[in-house]
Coordinates of C-alpha atoms in Angstrom, one line a residue:
X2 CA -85.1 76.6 191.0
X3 CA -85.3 76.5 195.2
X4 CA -85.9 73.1 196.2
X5 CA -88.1 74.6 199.2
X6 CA -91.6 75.2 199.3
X7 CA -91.5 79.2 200.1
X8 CA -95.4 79.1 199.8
X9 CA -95.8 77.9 203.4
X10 CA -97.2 81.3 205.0
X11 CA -100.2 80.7 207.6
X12 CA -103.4 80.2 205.3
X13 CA -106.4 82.4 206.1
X14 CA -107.8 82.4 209.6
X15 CA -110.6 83.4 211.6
X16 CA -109.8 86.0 214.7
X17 CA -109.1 84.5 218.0
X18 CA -107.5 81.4 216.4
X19 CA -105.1 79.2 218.3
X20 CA -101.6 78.5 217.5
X21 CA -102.1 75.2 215.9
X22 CA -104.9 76.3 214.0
X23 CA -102.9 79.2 212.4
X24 CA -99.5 77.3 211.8
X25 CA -101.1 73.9 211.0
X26 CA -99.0 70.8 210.8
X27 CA -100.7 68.4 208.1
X28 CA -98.6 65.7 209.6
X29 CA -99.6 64.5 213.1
X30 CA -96.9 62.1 213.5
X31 CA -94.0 62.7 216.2
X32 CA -90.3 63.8 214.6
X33 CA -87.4 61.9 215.6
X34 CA -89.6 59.7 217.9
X35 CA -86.8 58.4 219.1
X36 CA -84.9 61.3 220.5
X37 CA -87.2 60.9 223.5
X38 CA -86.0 57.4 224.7
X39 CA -82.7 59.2 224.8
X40 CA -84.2 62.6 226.8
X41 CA -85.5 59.8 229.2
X42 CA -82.6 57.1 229.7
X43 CA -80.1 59.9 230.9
X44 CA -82.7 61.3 233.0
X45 CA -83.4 58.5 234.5
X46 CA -80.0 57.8 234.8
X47 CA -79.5 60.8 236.2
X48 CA -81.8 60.4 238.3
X49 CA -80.4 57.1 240.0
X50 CA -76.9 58.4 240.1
X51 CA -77.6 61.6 241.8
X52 CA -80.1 59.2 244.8
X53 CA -77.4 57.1 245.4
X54 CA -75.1 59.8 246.0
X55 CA -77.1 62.1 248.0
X56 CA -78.1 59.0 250.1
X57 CA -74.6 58.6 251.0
X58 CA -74.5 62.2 251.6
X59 CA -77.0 62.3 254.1
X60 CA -75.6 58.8 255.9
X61 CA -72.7 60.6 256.5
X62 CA -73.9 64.2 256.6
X63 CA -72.3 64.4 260.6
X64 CA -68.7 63.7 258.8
X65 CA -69.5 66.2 255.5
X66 CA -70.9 69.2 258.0
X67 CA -74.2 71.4 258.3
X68 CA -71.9 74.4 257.0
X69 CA -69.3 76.2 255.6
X70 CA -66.3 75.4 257.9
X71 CA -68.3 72.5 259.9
X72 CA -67.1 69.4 258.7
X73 CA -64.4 66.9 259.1
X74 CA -64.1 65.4 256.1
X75 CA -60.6 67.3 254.7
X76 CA -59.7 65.0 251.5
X77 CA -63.0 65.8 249.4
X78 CA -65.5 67.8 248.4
X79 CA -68.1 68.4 251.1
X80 CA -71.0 70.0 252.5
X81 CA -68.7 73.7 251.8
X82 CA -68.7 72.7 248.0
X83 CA -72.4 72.6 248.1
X84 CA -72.9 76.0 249.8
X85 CA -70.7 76.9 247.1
X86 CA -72.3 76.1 243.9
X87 CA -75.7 77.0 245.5
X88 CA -74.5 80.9 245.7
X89 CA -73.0 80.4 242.1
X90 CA -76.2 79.0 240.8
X91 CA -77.9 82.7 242.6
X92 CA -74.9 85.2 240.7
X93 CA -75.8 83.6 237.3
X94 CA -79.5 83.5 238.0
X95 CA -79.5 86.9 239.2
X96 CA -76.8 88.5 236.3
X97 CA -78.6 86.4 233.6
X98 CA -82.3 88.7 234.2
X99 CA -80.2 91.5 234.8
X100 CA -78.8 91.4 231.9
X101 CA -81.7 90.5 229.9
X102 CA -83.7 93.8 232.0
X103 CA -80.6 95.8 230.6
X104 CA -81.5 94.4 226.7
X105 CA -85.1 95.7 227.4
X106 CA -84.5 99.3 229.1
X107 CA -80.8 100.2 226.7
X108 CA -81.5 98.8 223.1
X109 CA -79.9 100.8 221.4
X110 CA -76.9 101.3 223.4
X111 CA -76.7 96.9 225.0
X112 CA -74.4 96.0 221.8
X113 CA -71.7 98.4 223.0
X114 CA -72.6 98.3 226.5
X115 CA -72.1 94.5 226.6
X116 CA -68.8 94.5 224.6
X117 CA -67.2 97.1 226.7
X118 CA -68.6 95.2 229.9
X119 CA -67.3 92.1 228.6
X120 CA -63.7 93.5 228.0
X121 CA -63.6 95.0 232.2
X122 CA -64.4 91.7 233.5
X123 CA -62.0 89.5 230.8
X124 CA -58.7 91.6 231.8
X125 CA -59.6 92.3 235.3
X126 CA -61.0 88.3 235.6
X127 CA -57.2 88.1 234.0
X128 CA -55.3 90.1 236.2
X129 CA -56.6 89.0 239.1
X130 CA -55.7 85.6 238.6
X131 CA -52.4 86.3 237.3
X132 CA -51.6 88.6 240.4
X133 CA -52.7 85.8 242.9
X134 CA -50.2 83.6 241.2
X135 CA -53.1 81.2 240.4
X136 CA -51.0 80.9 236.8
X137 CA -53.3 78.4 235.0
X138 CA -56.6 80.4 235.2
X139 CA -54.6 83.5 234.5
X140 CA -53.0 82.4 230.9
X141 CA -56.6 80.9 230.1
X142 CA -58.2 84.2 230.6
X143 CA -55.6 86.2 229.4
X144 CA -56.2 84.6 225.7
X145 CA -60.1 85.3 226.3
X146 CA -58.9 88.6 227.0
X147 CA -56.8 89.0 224.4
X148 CA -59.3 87.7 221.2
X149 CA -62.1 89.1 223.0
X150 CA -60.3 92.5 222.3
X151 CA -59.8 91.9 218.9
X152 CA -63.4 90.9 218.5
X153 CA -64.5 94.4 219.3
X154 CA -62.5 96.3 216.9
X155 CA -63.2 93.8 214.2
X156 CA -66.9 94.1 214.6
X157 CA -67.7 97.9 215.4
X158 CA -69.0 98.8 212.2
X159 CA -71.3 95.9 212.1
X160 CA -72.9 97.7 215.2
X161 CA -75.5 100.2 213.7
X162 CA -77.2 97.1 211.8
X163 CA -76.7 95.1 214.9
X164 CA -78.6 97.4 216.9
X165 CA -81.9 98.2 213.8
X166 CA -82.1 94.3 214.3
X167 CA -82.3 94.1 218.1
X168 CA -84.3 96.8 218.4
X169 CA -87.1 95.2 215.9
X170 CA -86.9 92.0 218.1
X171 CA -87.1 94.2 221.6
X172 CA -90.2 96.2 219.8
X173 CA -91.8 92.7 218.7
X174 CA -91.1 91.3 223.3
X175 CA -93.1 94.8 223.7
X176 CA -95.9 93.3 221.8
X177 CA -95.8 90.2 223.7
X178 CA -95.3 90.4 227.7
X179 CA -95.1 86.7 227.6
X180 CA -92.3 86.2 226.1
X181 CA -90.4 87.6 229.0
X182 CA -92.4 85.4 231.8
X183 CA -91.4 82.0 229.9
X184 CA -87.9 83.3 229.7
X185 CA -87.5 84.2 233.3
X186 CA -89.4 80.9 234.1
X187 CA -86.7 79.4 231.8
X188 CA -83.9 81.1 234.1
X189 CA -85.2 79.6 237.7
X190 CA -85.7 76.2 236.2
X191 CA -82.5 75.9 234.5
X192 CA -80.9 77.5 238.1
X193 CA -83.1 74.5 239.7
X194 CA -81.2 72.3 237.5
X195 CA -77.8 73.7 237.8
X196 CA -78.0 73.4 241.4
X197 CA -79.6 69.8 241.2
X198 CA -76.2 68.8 239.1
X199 CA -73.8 70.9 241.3
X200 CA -74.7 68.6 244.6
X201 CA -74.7 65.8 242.7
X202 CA -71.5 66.5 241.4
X203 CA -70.5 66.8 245.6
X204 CA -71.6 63.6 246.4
X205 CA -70.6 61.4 243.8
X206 CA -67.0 62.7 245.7
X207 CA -68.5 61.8 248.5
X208 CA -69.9 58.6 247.9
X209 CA -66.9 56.9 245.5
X210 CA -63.7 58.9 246.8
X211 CA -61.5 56.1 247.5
X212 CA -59.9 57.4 250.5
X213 CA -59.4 55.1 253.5
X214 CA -61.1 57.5 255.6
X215 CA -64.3 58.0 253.2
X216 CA -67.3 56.5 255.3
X217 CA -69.3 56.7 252.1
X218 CA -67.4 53.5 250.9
X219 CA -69.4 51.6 253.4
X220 CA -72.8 52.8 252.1
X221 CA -75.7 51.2 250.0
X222 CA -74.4 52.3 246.2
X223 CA -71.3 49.8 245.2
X224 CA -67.9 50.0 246.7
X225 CA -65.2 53.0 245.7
X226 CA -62.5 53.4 243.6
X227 CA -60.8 56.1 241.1
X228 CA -62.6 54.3 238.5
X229 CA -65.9 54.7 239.5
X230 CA -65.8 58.1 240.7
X231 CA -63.9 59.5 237.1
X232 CA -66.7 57.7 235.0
X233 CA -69.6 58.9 237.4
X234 CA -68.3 62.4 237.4
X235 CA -67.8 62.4 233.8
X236 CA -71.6 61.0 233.3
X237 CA -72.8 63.1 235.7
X238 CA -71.5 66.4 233.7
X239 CA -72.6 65.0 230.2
X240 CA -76.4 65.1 231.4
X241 CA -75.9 68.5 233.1
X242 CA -74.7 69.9 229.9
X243 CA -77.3 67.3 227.6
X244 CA -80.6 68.1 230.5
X245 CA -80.4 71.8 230.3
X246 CA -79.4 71.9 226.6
X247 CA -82.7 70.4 225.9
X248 CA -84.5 72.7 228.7
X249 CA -82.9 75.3 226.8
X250 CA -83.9 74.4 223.1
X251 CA -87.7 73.7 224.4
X252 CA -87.9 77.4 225.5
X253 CA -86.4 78.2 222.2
X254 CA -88.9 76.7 220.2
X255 CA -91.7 77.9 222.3
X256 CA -89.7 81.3 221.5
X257 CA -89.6 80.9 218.1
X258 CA -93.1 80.0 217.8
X259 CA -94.4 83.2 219.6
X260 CA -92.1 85.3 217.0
X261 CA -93.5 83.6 214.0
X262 CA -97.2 84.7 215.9
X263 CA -95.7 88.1 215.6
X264 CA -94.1 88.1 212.4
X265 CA -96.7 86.9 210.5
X266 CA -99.5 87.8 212.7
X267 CA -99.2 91.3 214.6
X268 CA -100.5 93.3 211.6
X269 CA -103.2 91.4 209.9
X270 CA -106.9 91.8 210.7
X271 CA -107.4 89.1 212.3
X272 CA -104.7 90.3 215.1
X273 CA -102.4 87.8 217.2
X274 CA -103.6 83.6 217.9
X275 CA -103.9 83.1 220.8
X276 CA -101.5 82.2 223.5
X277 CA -99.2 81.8 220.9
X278 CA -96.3 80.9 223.4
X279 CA -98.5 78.2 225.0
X280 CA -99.0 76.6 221.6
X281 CA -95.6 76.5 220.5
X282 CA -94.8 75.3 224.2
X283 CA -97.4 72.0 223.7
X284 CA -95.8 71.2 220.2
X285 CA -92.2 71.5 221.6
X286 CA -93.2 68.4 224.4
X287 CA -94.8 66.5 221.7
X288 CA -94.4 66.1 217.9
X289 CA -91.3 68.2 218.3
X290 CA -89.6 66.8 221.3
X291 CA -87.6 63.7 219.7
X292 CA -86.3 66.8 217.4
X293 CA -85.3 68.8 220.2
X294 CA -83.7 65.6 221.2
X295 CA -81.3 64.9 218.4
X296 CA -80.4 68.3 217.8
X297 CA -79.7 68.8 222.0
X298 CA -77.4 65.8 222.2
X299 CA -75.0 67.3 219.3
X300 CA -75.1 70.3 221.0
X301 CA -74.1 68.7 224.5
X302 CA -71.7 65.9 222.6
X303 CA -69.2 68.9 221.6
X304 CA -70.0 71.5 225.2
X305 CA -68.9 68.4 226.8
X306 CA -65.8 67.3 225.5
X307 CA -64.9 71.2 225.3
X308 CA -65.4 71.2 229.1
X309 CA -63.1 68.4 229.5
X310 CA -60.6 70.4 227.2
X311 CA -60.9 73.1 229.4
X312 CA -60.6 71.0 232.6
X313 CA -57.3 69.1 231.4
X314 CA -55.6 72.5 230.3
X315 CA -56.3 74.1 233.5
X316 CA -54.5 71.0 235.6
X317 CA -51.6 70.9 232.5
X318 CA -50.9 74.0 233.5
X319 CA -50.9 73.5 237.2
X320 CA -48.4 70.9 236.3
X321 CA -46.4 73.3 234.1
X322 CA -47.1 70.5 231.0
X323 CA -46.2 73.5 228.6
X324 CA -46.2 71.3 225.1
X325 CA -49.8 69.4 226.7
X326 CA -51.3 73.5 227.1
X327 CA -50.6 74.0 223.5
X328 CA -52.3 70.9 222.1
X329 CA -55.0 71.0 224.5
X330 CA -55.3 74.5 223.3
X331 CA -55.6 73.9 219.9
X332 CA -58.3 70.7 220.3
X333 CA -60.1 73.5 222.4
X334 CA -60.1 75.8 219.3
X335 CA -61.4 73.3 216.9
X336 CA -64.0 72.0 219.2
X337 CA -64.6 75.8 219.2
X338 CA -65.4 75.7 215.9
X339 CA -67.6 72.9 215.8
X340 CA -69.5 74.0 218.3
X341 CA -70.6 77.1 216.3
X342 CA -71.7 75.2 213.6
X343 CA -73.8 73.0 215.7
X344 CA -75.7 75.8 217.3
X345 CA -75.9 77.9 214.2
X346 CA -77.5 74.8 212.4
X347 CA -79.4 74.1 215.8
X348 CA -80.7 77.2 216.4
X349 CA -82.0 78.2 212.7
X350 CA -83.4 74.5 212.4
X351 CA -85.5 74.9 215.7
X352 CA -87.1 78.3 214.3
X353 CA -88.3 75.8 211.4
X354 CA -89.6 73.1 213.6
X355 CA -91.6 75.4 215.7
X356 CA -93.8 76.9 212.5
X357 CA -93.6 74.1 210.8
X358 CA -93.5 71.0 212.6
X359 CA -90.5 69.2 210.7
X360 CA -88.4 66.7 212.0
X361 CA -84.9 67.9 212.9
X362 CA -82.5 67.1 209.5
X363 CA -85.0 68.3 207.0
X364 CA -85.1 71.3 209.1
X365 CA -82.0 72.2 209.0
X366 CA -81.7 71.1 205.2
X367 CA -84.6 73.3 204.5
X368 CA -83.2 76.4 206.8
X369 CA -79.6 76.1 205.1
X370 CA -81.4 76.2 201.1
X371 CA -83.4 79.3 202.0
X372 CA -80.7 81.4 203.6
X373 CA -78.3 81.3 201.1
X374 CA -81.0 81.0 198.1
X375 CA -82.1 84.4 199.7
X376 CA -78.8 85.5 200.0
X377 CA -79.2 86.4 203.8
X378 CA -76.0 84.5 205.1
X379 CA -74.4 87.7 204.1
X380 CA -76.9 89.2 206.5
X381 CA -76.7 86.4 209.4
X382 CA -72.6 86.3 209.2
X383 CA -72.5 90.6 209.6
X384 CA -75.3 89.9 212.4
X385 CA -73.5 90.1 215.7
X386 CA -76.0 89.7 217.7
X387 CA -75.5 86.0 218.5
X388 CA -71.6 86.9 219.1
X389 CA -72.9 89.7 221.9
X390 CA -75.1 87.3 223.4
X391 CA -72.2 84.4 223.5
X392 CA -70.2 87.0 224.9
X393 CA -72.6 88.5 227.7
X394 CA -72.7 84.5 228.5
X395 CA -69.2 84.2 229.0
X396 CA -69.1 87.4 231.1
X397 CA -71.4 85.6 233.3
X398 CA -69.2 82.7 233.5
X399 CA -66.7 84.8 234.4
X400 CA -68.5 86.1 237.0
X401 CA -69.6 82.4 238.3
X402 CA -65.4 80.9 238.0
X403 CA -64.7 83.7 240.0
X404 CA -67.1 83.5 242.7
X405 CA -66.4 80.1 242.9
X406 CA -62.2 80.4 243.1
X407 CA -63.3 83.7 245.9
X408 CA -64.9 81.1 248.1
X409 CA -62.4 78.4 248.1
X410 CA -59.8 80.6 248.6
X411 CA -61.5 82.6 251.0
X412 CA -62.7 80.0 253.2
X413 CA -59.8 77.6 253.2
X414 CA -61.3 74.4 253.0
X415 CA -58.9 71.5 254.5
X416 CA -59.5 69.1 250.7
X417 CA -58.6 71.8 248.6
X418 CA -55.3 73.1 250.6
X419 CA -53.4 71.9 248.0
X420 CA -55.1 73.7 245.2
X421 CA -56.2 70.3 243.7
X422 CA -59.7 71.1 243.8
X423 CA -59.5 74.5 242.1
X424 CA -60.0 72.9 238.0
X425 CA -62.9 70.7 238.1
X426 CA -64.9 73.4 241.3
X427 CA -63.9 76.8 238.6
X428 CA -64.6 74.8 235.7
X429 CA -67.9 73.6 236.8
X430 CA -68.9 77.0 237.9
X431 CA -68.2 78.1 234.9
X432 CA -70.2 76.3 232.9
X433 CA -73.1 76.9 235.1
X434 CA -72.9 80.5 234.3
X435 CA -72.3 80.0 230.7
X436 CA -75.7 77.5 230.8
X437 CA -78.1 79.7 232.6
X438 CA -77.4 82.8 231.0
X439 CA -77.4 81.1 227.6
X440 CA -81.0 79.6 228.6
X441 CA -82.1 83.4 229.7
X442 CA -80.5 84.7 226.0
X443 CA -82.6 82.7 224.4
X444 CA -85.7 85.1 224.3
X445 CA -82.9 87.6 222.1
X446 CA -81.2 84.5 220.0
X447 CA -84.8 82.9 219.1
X448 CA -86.3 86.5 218.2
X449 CA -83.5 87.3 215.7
X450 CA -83.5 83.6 214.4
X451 CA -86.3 83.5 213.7
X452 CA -87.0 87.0 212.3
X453 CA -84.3 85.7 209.7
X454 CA -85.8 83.1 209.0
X455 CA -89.2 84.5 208.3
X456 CA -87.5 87.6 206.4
X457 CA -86.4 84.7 204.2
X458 CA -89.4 82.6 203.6
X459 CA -91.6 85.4 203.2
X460 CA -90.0 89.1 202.6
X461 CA -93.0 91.1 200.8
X462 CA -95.1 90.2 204.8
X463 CA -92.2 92.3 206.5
X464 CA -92.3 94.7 203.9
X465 CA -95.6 95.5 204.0
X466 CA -95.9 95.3 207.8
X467 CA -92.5 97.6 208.4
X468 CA -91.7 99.2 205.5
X469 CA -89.2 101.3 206.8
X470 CA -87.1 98.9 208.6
X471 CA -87.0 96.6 205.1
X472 CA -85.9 99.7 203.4
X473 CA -82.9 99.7 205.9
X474 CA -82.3 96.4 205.6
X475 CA -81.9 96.7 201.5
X476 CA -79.6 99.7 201.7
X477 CA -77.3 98.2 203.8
X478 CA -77.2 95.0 201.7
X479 CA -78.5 96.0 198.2
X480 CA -77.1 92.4 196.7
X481 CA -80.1 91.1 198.4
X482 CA -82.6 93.0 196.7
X483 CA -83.5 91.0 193.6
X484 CA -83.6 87.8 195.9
X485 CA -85.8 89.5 198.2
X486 CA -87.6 90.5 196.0

């Protein structure tokens, strides 16, 4: 017999109840209460690191410049390198509710329209680098390119049941305007962020470059040296990657709360609670924050160490370190892997907390039972949805590396005229754009999360409520019926 307790569906309630009072937690006590000390020592930490180095950026702001070409400093990153992330931060703001607008206005024709997007800008991205000679970036792409192709004629005849399932989440946004504002407001703040890490990624350079002509060495912060600046830089990227992870999974599970408000909710008599999002928002920052915690920081353990991957490839392959590509390549592929697990269990876990208010392993103990005593992994693992949306990410970091290599190369800066600066400035950029737009897919990713996850727990509500689409569902996967059922 299932170990889980399916009988969990919201008890009766009187209209115009709120959230909490329609997805009751019996337990008041806070999850993972100590996933919070950890949300606030690398903030804090954060936020000491990036004072120091933006008060040595503005003691010596004559010497970094007011611009793009006005500065004299010509062995670090500078006042150009800010400009710079601050217009890459605006292309994957800006792409990100684009693409998200696009979701909204082409349902049924995104899935193909994003994978056909994807493949222009991954072999022109590819192309272009490889016919500016900038060889490193060019053999990195060119493999994106390459299994991003085979991706797309692996998956086209998942498509059709791709597309019923988007379209039922779309339909379900329709119902629920706000879904869309806490997304966008996700978007700016998560930009806010990006840009906040970005310049303090520029002045930790500027503060702990130990060059003899660095007049940040002489300022209040500790004195400079390779050391420093490697282990600031390196600490500085972990709670970019850890900060926004966790901005991102609290707009999940508000997310995820206003889709359970749908599911179970939209039909009935007594109609929608309300402010569902809002409710879901509130339990998120408390009882479920030390959850949203733990889970972040695996999520950011693995992004970060594949982002160092990445970084040491690029610079192998500057060097021409042939056999150092290879290996790096294949610790980039299983980190890959391990990644996808992580945000697979993450994402399912999260739709779990938000109803139910459980702490973050017997979430995603509870999440993993159902789906395959249900027999919907069959279901989740033909859903390429999540793939689309990974990919539509990546597009945007393509986008963002680009813009970024454009501008160095473009405007010449006297510290990069070697070419040493182009890793850890594309790299960076990058991520940003891989970041933001994941934060902005999250109104997509949490809506089919946690439609599956609801399908699971309670089929006969969907049935019931959308006959036709269940009937759908069942003839594309009749194994599934009996369990369903």
């Amino acid at each position: 017999p299932p170990i889980v307790n399916y009988d969990t569906k919201p008890p009766p309630y009187e209209a115009g109840s709120n959230f909490n009072q329609v997805f009751a937690v019996k337990s008041k006590r806070w999850n993972d209460w100590w996933g919070i000390p950890i949300i606030l020592a690398f903030l804090a930490g954060f936020v000491v690191v990036s004072g120091i180095g933006l008060n040595a950026y503005s003691k010596s702001k004559s010497f970094q410049g007011t611009g793009i070409y006005s500065n004299t400093n010509t062995f670090s990153l500078n006042t150009n390198t800010v400009i710079l992330f601050v217009f890459t931060t605006v292309v994957g703001v800006v792409f990100s509710i684009l693409w998200l607008c696009l979701a909204r206005a082409i349902t049924k024709k995104f899935i193909y329209f994003s994978l056909i997007c994807h493949l222009i800008v991954a072999w022109g991205t590819c192309i272009f680098y490889l016919v500016m000679k900038y060889w490193s970036a060019g053999i990195v792409f060119l493999v994106f390119a390459v299994l991003s192709t085979w991706f797309f004629f692996v998956v086209r005849s998942r498509i059709p049941f791709a597309t019923l399932v988007l379209q039922t989440v779309i339909d379900a946004t329709r119902a629920m305007p706000s879904v869309y504002m806490v997304s966008i407001i996700g978007t700016v703040i998560s930009g806010l962020f990006s840009v906040w890490v970005s310049i303090t990624f520029v002045t930790i350079y500027i503060k702990y470059d130990p060059n003899p002509n660095n007049p940040g060495c002489n300022i209040d912060g500790g004195s400079c040296s390779n050391g420093k600046l490697i282990g600031l830089i390196a600490f500085v990227v972990f709670c970019g990657f850890y900060l926004s992870e966790v901005i991102k999974n609290i707009i999940y599970t508000t997310l995820c709360g206003a889709f359970g408000s749908w599911y179970y909710c939209y039909k009935s008599v007594q109609g929608m609670p309300k402010h569902p999002a809002l409710g879901a928002f509130k339990r998120s920052m408390t009882t479920s924050l030390g959850s949203i915690g733990f889970g972040s920081l695996l999520v950011a353990i693995v992004s970060f160490l594949r982002e160092i991957c990445v970084m040491f490839r690029m610079t192998a392959q500057q060097d021409g370190n042939i056999v150092a590509v290879f290996l790096l390549g294949f610790v980039q592929c299983i980190l890959g892997i391990l990644d996808w697990l992580v945000t697979f269990l993450n994402h399912y876990a999260y739709s779990f907390i938000a109803l139910y208010g459980k702490a973050f392993i017997p979430a995603a103990k509870d999440t993993w039972t159902i789906i395959k005593d249900r027999g919907l992994d069959a279901i989740i693992n033909d859903s390429i949805i999540s793939s689309v949306l990974i990919l539509s990410s990546t597009l945007t970091a393509y986008l963002c590396a680009l813009f970024a290599y454009l501008f160095l190369r473009l405007t010449h800066p006297a510290y990069n005229q070697t070419g040493g600066f182009y890793a850890p400035v594309v790299a960076l950029a990058f991520a940003m754009g891989l970041q933001i737009n994941n934060i902005t897919n999250v109104t997509i990713n949490s809506g089919v999360t946690t439609f599956f996850i609801a399908l699971a727990k309670d089929p006969e509500v969907f049935k019931m409520c959308y006959p036709d689409i269940y009937e759908d569902i069942l003839s594309t996967y009749p194994k599934i019926k009996d369990k369903l059922n």
